[in-house]
Amino acid sequence: DARVTQTPRHKVTEMGQEVTMRCQPILGHNTVFWYRQTMMQGLELLAYFRNRAPLDDSGMPKDRFSAEMPDATLATLKIQPSEPRDSAVYFCASGSLRDSPLHFGNGTRLTVT
Amino acid sequence: QKEVEQNSGPLSVPEGAIASLNCTYSDRGSQSFFWYRQYSGKSPELIMFIYSNGDKEDGRFTAQLNKASQYVSLLIRDSQPSDSATYLCAVKVGGGADGLTFGKGTHLIIQP
């Protein structure tokens, strides 16, 4: 059963530290999305890639967040420096042109103290 | 600004009854519509998608789309306690795998 894999599942860090979250999309999916979920805002799209090229990162705070896709099997989301307001669950999802629905990973629950 | 609106609930429905979940969207260019279910502490999982006006049935689930009125709904027949979850409505503008815009979800509680 193909699935999106995210690591780590949980991360607790202190304000000012760098945080890196990783995602392995479903094999064959050419589009990767990063979402952030909080109680107040719900699911927000941060950035997405197609064929490893960044297409839209307008939802992402540019000064501290960065997203990359060094190869087809790995996407990363970095926060530097992290702040308490970044505490949320970060989901990675992948999709393909043929299979329109998105498939979500299990998420990384980030707590910044 | 694309917006997707849902009643946050909680919506309480007796076991065996029909649960009706509603969603409205602001962008008339929206072409694809999705319902995801999310259990507490878990990731969203796809239940159904619908592209054309009318009804689409899959087991106990029926999605309904009315593009003229800009609303989409999800009916759950013979509701079970295991259906208790948050239901997220999502829309996408255009074809291909572009980002979905999600509503904040409706919390559904099925009472045994």
mmCIF file of C-alpha atoms in Angstrom:
data_model
loop_
_atom_site.group_PDB
_atom_site.id
_atom_site.type_symbol
_atom_site.label_atom_id
_atom_site.label_comp_id
_atom_site.label_asym_id
_atom_site.label_seq_id
_atom_site.Cartn_x
_atom_site.Cartn_y
_atom_site.Cartn_z
ATOM 1 C CA ASP A 1 0.000 0.000 0.000
ATOM 2 C CA ALA A 2 1.790 3.124 -1.239
ATOM 3 C CA ARG A 3 1.971 5.987 1.227
ATOM 4 C CA VAL A 4 3.659 9.294 1.875
ATOM 5 C CA THR A 5 6.327 9.029 4.577
ATOM 6 C CA GLN A 6 7.209 11.925 6.861
ATOM 7 C CA THR A 7 9.939 12.244 9.462
ATOM 8 C CA PRO A 8 10.153 13.002 12.293
ATOM 9 C CA ARG A 9 6.656 12.315 13.652
ATOM 10 C CA HIS A 10 7.221 14.631 16.588
ATOM 11 C CA LYS A 11 9.710 17.426 17.182
ATOM 12 C CA VAL A 12 10.135 19.591 20.260
ATOM 13 C CA THR A 13 12.656 22.369 20.012
ATOM 14 C CA GLU A 14 13.543 25.681 21.568
ATOM 15 C CA MET A 15 12.899 29.000 19.952
ATOM 16 C CA GLY A 16 15.706 30.015 17.614
ATOM 17 C CA GLN A 17 16.705 26.476 16.655
ATOM 18 C CA GLU A 18 16.653 25.123 13.116
ATOM 19 C CA VAL A 19 14.008 22.533 12.283
ATOM 20 C CA THR A 20 14.105 20.235 9.261
ATOM 21 C CA MET A 21 11.166 18.094 8.227
ATOM 22 C CA ARG A 22 11.416 15.438 5.536
ATOM 23 C CA CYS A 23 8.946 13.827 3.189
ATOM 24 C CA GLN A 24 9.121 10.879 0.818
ATOM 25 C CA PRO A 25 6.267 11.130 -1.696
ATOM 26 C CA ILE A 26 4.494 8.164 -3.235
ATOM 27 C CA LEU A 27 6.592 6.665 -6.018
ATOM 28 C CA GLY A 28 5.430 8.034 -9.349
ATOM 29 C CA HIS A 29 3.754 11.119 -7.923
ATOM 30 C CA ASN A 30 5.246 14.221 -9.488
ATOM 31 C CA THR A 31 3.683 16.893 -7.276
ATOM 32 C CA VAL A 32 4.512 17.434 -3.607
ATOM 33 C CA PHE A 33 2.718 19.787 -1.231
ATOM 34 C CA TRP A 34 3.510 21.122 2.220
ATOM 35 C CA TYR A 35 0.564 22.055 4.440
ATOM 36 C CA ARG A 36 0.434 23.387 7.990
ATOM 37 C CA GLN A 37 -2.511 22.659 10.267
ATOM 38 C CA THR A 38 -3.486 24.600 13.377
ATOM 39 C CA MET A 39 -6.728 24.776 15.297
ATOM 40 C CA MET A 40 -7.185 28.428 14.419
ATOM 41 C CA GLN A 41 -6.295 28.397 10.719
ATOM 42 C CA GLY A 42 -7.015 24.839 9.679
ATOM 43 C CA LEU A 43 -4.986 23.424 6.782
ATOM 44 C CA GLU A 44 -2.922 26.055 4.999
ATOM 45 C CA LEU A 45 -0.922 25.445 1.840
ATOM 46 C CA LEU A 46 2.678 26.537 2.348
ATOM 47 C CA ALA A 47 4.377 25.458 -0.877
ATOM 48 C CA TYR A 48 4.323 22.887 -3.627
ATOM 49 C CA PHE A 49 6.582 21.380 -6.248
ATOM 50 C CA ARG A 50 5.958 19.733 -9.584
ATOM 51 C CA ASN A 51 8.665 17.574 -11.107
ATOM 52 C CA ARG A 52 10.928 18.917 -8.318
ATOM 53 C CA ALA A 53 10.481 22.536 -9.436
ATOM 54 C CA PRO A 54 8.915 24.956 -6.945
ATOM 55 C CA LEU A 55 5.607 26.243 -8.332
ATOM 56 C CA ASP A 56 4.120 28.215 -5.481
ATOM 57 C CA ASP A 57 5.476 29.153 -2.083
ATOM 58 C CA SER A 58 3.287 32.190 -1.502
ATOM 59 C CA GLY A 59 1.849 30.674 1.653
ATOM 60 C CA MET A 60 5.227 30.389 3.305
ATOM 61 C CA PRO A 61 6.972 33.044 5.442
ATOM 62 C CA LYS A 62 10.022 33.639 3.259
ATOM 63 C CA ASP A 63 12.284 35.035 5.942
ATOM 64 C CA ARG A 64 12.418 31.849 7.980
ATOM 65 C CA PHE A 65 10.933 29.019 5.929
ATOM 66 C CA SER A 66 12.503 27.243 2.990
ATOM 67 C CA ALA A 67 11.346 24.250 0.970
ATOM 68 C CA GLU A 68 13.434 22.157 -1.376
ATOM 69 C CA MET A 69 13.210 18.952 -3.329
ATOM 70 C CA PRO A 70 16.762 17.695 -3.872
ATOM 71 C CA ASP A 71 15.517 14.583 -5.690
ATOM 72 C CA ALA A 72 12.276 12.906 -6.676
ATOM 73 C CA THR A 73 12.140 10.865 -3.475
ATOM 74 C CA LEU A 74 12.811 13.612 -0.940
ATOM 75 C CA ALA A 75 11.220 16.937 -0.082
ATOM 76 C CA THR A 76 12.359 19.062 2.846
ATOM 77 C CA LEU A 77 10.863 21.939 4.798
ATOM 78 C CA LYS A 78 13.197 23.974 6.993
ATOM 79 C CA ILE A 79 12.470 26.617 9.571
ATOM 80 C CA GLN A 80 15.353 28.804 10.726
ATOM 81 C CA PRO A 81 15.050 30.312 13.263
ATOM 82 C CA SER A 82 11.971 28.639 14.691
ATOM 83 C CA GLU A 83 9.446 30.576 16.769
ATOM 84 C CA PRO A 84 6.660 29.444 19.141
ATOM 85 C CA ARG A 85 4.034 30.520 16.589
ATOM 86 C CA ASP A 86 5.409 27.871 14.225
ATOM 87 C CA SER A 87 4.013 25.170 16.506
ATOM 88 C CA ALA A 88 1.621 23.144 14.367
ATOM 89 C CA VAL A 89 1.280 19.871 12.503
ATOM 90 C CA TYR A 90 3.060 19.956 9.165
ATOM 91 C CA PHE A 91 1.717 17.641 6.493
ATOM 92 C CA CYS A 92 3.286 16.571 3.274
ATOM 93 C CA ALA A 93 1.010 15.346 0.483
ATOM 94 C CA SER A 94 1.682 14.052 -2.985
ATOM 95 C CA GLY A 95 -0.333 13.723 -6.152
ATOM 96 C CA SER A 96 -0.057 13.184 -9.881
ATOM 97 C CA LEU A 97 -1.660 14.667 -12.941
ATOM 98 C CA ARG A 98 -3.599 11.480 -13.513
ATOM 99 C CA ASP A 99 -4.637 10.947 -9.921
ATOM 100 C CA SER A 100 -6.075 14.258 -8.882
ATOM 101 C CA PRO A 101 -6.732 13.640 -5.164
ATOM 102 C CA LEU A 102 -3.906 14.270 -2.738
ATOM 103 C CA HIS A 103 -2.490 11.630 -0.427
ATOM 104 C CA PHE A 104 -1.254 12.838 2.924
ATOM 105 C CA GLY A 105 1.582 11.673 5.108
ATOM 106 C CA ASN A 106 1.154 11.194 8.855
ATOM 107 C CA GLY A 107 2.488 14.641 9.614
ATOM 108 C CA THR A 108 5.194 16.134 11.823
ATOM 109 C CA ARG A 109 3.912 17.610 15.065
ATOM 110 C CA LEU A 110 6.206 20.530 15.840
ATOM 111 C CA THR A 111 6.349 22.213 19.225
ATOM 112 C CA VAL A 112 8.559 25.263 19.640
ATOM 113 C CA THR A 113 9.059 26.374 23.240
ATOM 114 C CA GLN B 1 -8.960 35.021 -2.347
ATOM 115 C CA LYS B 2 -10.187 31.467 -2.466
ATOM 116 C CA GLU B 3 -12.387 30.578 0.512
ATOM 117 C CA VAL B 4 -14.055 27.394 1.582
ATOM 118 C CA GLU B 5 -16.583 27.632 4.387
ATOM 119 C CA GLN B 6 -17.896 24.902 6.633
ATOM 120 C CA ASN B 7 -19.894 24.907 9.843
ATOM 121 C CA SER B 8 -17.409 23.878 12.528
ATOM 122 C CA GLY B 9 -20.036 21.977 14.532
ATOM 123 C CA PRO B 10 -20.060 19.793 16.445
ATOM 124 C CA LEU B 11 -22.815 18.111 14.474
ATOM 125 C CA SER B 12 -24.412 15.385 16.549
ATOM 126 C CA VAL B 13 -26.316 12.607 14.747
ATOM 127 C CA PRO B 14 -27.867 9.432 16.191
ATOM 128 C CA GLU B 15 -26.426 6.124 15.067
ATOM 129 C CA GLY B 16 -28.202 4.826 11.981
ATOM 130 C CA ALA B 17 -29.402 8.253 10.865
ATOM 131 C CA ILE B 18 -28.225 10.311 7.882
ATOM 132 C CA ALA B 19 -25.475 12.844 8.546
ATOM 133 C CA SER B 20 -25.469 15.848 6.222
ATOM 134 C CA LEU B 21 -22.346 17.971 5.898
ATOM 135 C CA ASN B 22 -22.273 21.163 3.879
ATOM 136 C CA CYS B 23 -19.611 23.341 2.304
ATOM 137 C CA THR B 24 -19.658 26.548 0.275
ATOM 138 C CA TYR B 25 -16.859 27.986 -1.816
ATOM 139 C CA SER B 26 -16.165 31.427 -3.190
ATOM 140 C CA ASP B 27 -14.186 30.799 -6.386
ATOM 141 C CA ARG B 28 -16.489 30.144 -9.351
ATOM 142 C CA GLY B 29 -13.504 28.745 -11.225
ATOM 143 C CA SER B 30 -13.321 25.772 -8.858
ATOM 144 C CA GLN B 31 -13.552 22.559 -10.809
ATOM 145 C CA SER B 32 -12.755 19.703 -8.448
ATOM 146 C CA PHE B 33 -14.215 19.031 -5.039
ATOM 147 C CA PHE B 34 -13.065 16.654 -2.360
ATOM 148 C CA TRP B 35 -14.154 15.371 1.009
ATOM 149 C CA TYR B 36 -11.523 14.218 3.465
ATOM 150 C CA ARG B 37 -12.061 12.601 6.849
ATOM 151 C CA GLN B 38 -9.642 13.301 9.682
ATOM 152 C CA TYR B 39 -9.624 11.446 12.967
ATOM 153 C CA SER B 40 -8.127 13.223 15.962
ATOM 154 C CA GLY B 41 -4.338 13.132 15.770
ATOM 155 C CA LYS B 42 -4.329 11.541 12.323
ATOM 156 C CA SER B 43 -3.827 12.736 8.784
ATOM 157 C CA PRO B 44 -6.646 13.589 6.360
ATOM 158 C CA GLU B 45 -7.816 10.650 4.267
ATOM 159 C CA LEU B 46 -9.783 10.966 1.052
ATOM 160 C CA ILE B 47 -13.402 9.836 1.131
ATOM 161 C CA MET B 48 -14.801 11.080 -2.154
ATOM 162 C CA PHE B 49 -14.274 13.490 -4.982
ATOM 163 C CA ILE B 50 -16.770 14.981 -7.411
ATOM 164 C CA TYR B 51 -16.274 17.021 -10.556
ATOM 165 C CA SER B 52 -19.746 17.346 -12.124
ATOM 166 C CA ASN B 53 -23.028 18.762 -10.914
ATOM 167 C CA GLY B 54 -25.331 16.243 -9.309
ATOM 168 C CA ASP B 55 -24.870 13.291 -7.006
ATOM 169 C CA LYS B 56 -22.093 10.739 -6.752
ATOM 170 C CA GLU B 57 -22.566 7.689 -4.552
ATOM 171 C CA ASP B 58 -19.963 5.407 -3.034
ATOM 172 C CA GLY B 59 -21.267 2.931 -0.494
ATOM 173 C CA ARG B 60 -22.801 4.819 2.411
ATOM 174 C CA PHE B 61 -21.429 8.140 1.147
ATOM 175 C CA THR B 62 -23.032 10.500 -1.360
ATOM 176 C CA ALA B 63 -21.416 13.693 -2.544
ATOM 177 C CA GLN B 64 -23.623 16.386 -4.039
ATOM 178 C CA LEU B 65 -22.394 19.319 -6.112
ATOM 179 C CA ASN B 66 -24.253 22.436 -7.210
ATOM 180 C CA LYS B 67 -21.880 24.771 -9.045
ATOM 181 C CA ALA B 68 -24.550 27.425 -9.654
ATOM 182 C CA SER B 69 -25.067 27.785 -5.925
ATOM 183 C CA GLN B 70 -21.401 27.104 -5.156
ATOM 184 C CA TYR B 71 -21.990 24.419 -2.601
ATOM 185 C CA VAL B 72 -21.006 20.833 -2.137
ATOM 186 C CA SER B 73 -22.357 18.432 0.449
ATOM 187 C CA LEU B 74 -21.628 15.001 1.838
ATOM 188 C CA LEU B 75 -24.327 12.636 3.050
ATOM 189 C CA ILE B 76 -23.464 9.675 5.232
ATOM 190 C CA ARG B 77 -26.217 7.067 5.411
ATOM 191 C CA ASP B 78 -26.615 4.590 8.259
ATOM 192 C CA SER B 79 -24.160 6.594 10.382
ATOM 193 C CA GLN B 80 -21.820 4.549 12.576
ATOM 194 C CA PRO B 81 -19.860 5.602 15.675
ATOM 195 C CA SER B 82 -16.704 5.031 13.602
ATOM 196 C CA ASP B 83 -17.839 7.894 11.353
ATOM 197 C CA SER B 84 -17.198 10.317 14.220
ATOM 198 C CA ALA B 85 -14.406 12.554 12.921
ATOM 199 C CA THR B 86 -13.746 15.943 11.377
ATOM 200 C CA TYR B 87 -14.778 16.201 7.740
ATOM 201 C CA LEU B 88 -12.797 18.553 5.540
ATOM 202 C CA CYS B 89 -14.113 20.004 2.320
ATOM 203 C CA ALA B 90 -11.481 20.950 -0.265
ATOM 204 C CA VAL B 91 -11.648 22.571 -3.675
ATOM 205 C CA LYS B 92 -9.226 22.941 -6.526
ATOM 206 C CA VAL B 93 -9.207 25.433 -9.347
ATOM 207 C CA GLY B 94 -8.206 24.011 -12.721
ATOM 208 C CA GLY B 95 -6.983 20.593 -13.755
ATOM 209 C CA GLY B 96 -3.881 18.739 -12.716
ATOM 210 C CA ALA B 97 -2.477 18.235 -9.266
ATOM 211 C CA ASP B 98 -2.476 21.785 -7.936
ATOM 212 C CA GLY B 99 -2.929 22.728 -4.318
ATOM 213 C CA LEU B 100 -6.255 22.207 -2.621
ATOM 214 C CA THR B 101 -7.916 24.908 -0.553
ATOM 215 C CA PHE B 102 -9.443 23.390 2.555
ATOM 216 C CA GLY B 103 -12.277 24.437 4.798
ATOM 217 C CA LYS B 104 -11.659 24.268 8.531
ATOM 218 C CA GLY B 105 -13.806 21.190 8.835
ATOM 219 C CA THR B 106 -17.001 20.032 10.514
ATOM 220 C CA HIS B 107 -16.709 17.941 13.658
ATOM 221 C CA LEU B 108 -19.214 15.094 13.399
ATOM 222 C CA ILE B 109 -20.288 13.049 16.402
ATOM 223 C CA ILE B 110 -22.345 9.883 15.933
ATOM 224 C CA GLN B 111 -24.199 9.071 19.121
ATOM 225 C CA PRO B 112 -24.615 5.327 19.842
#
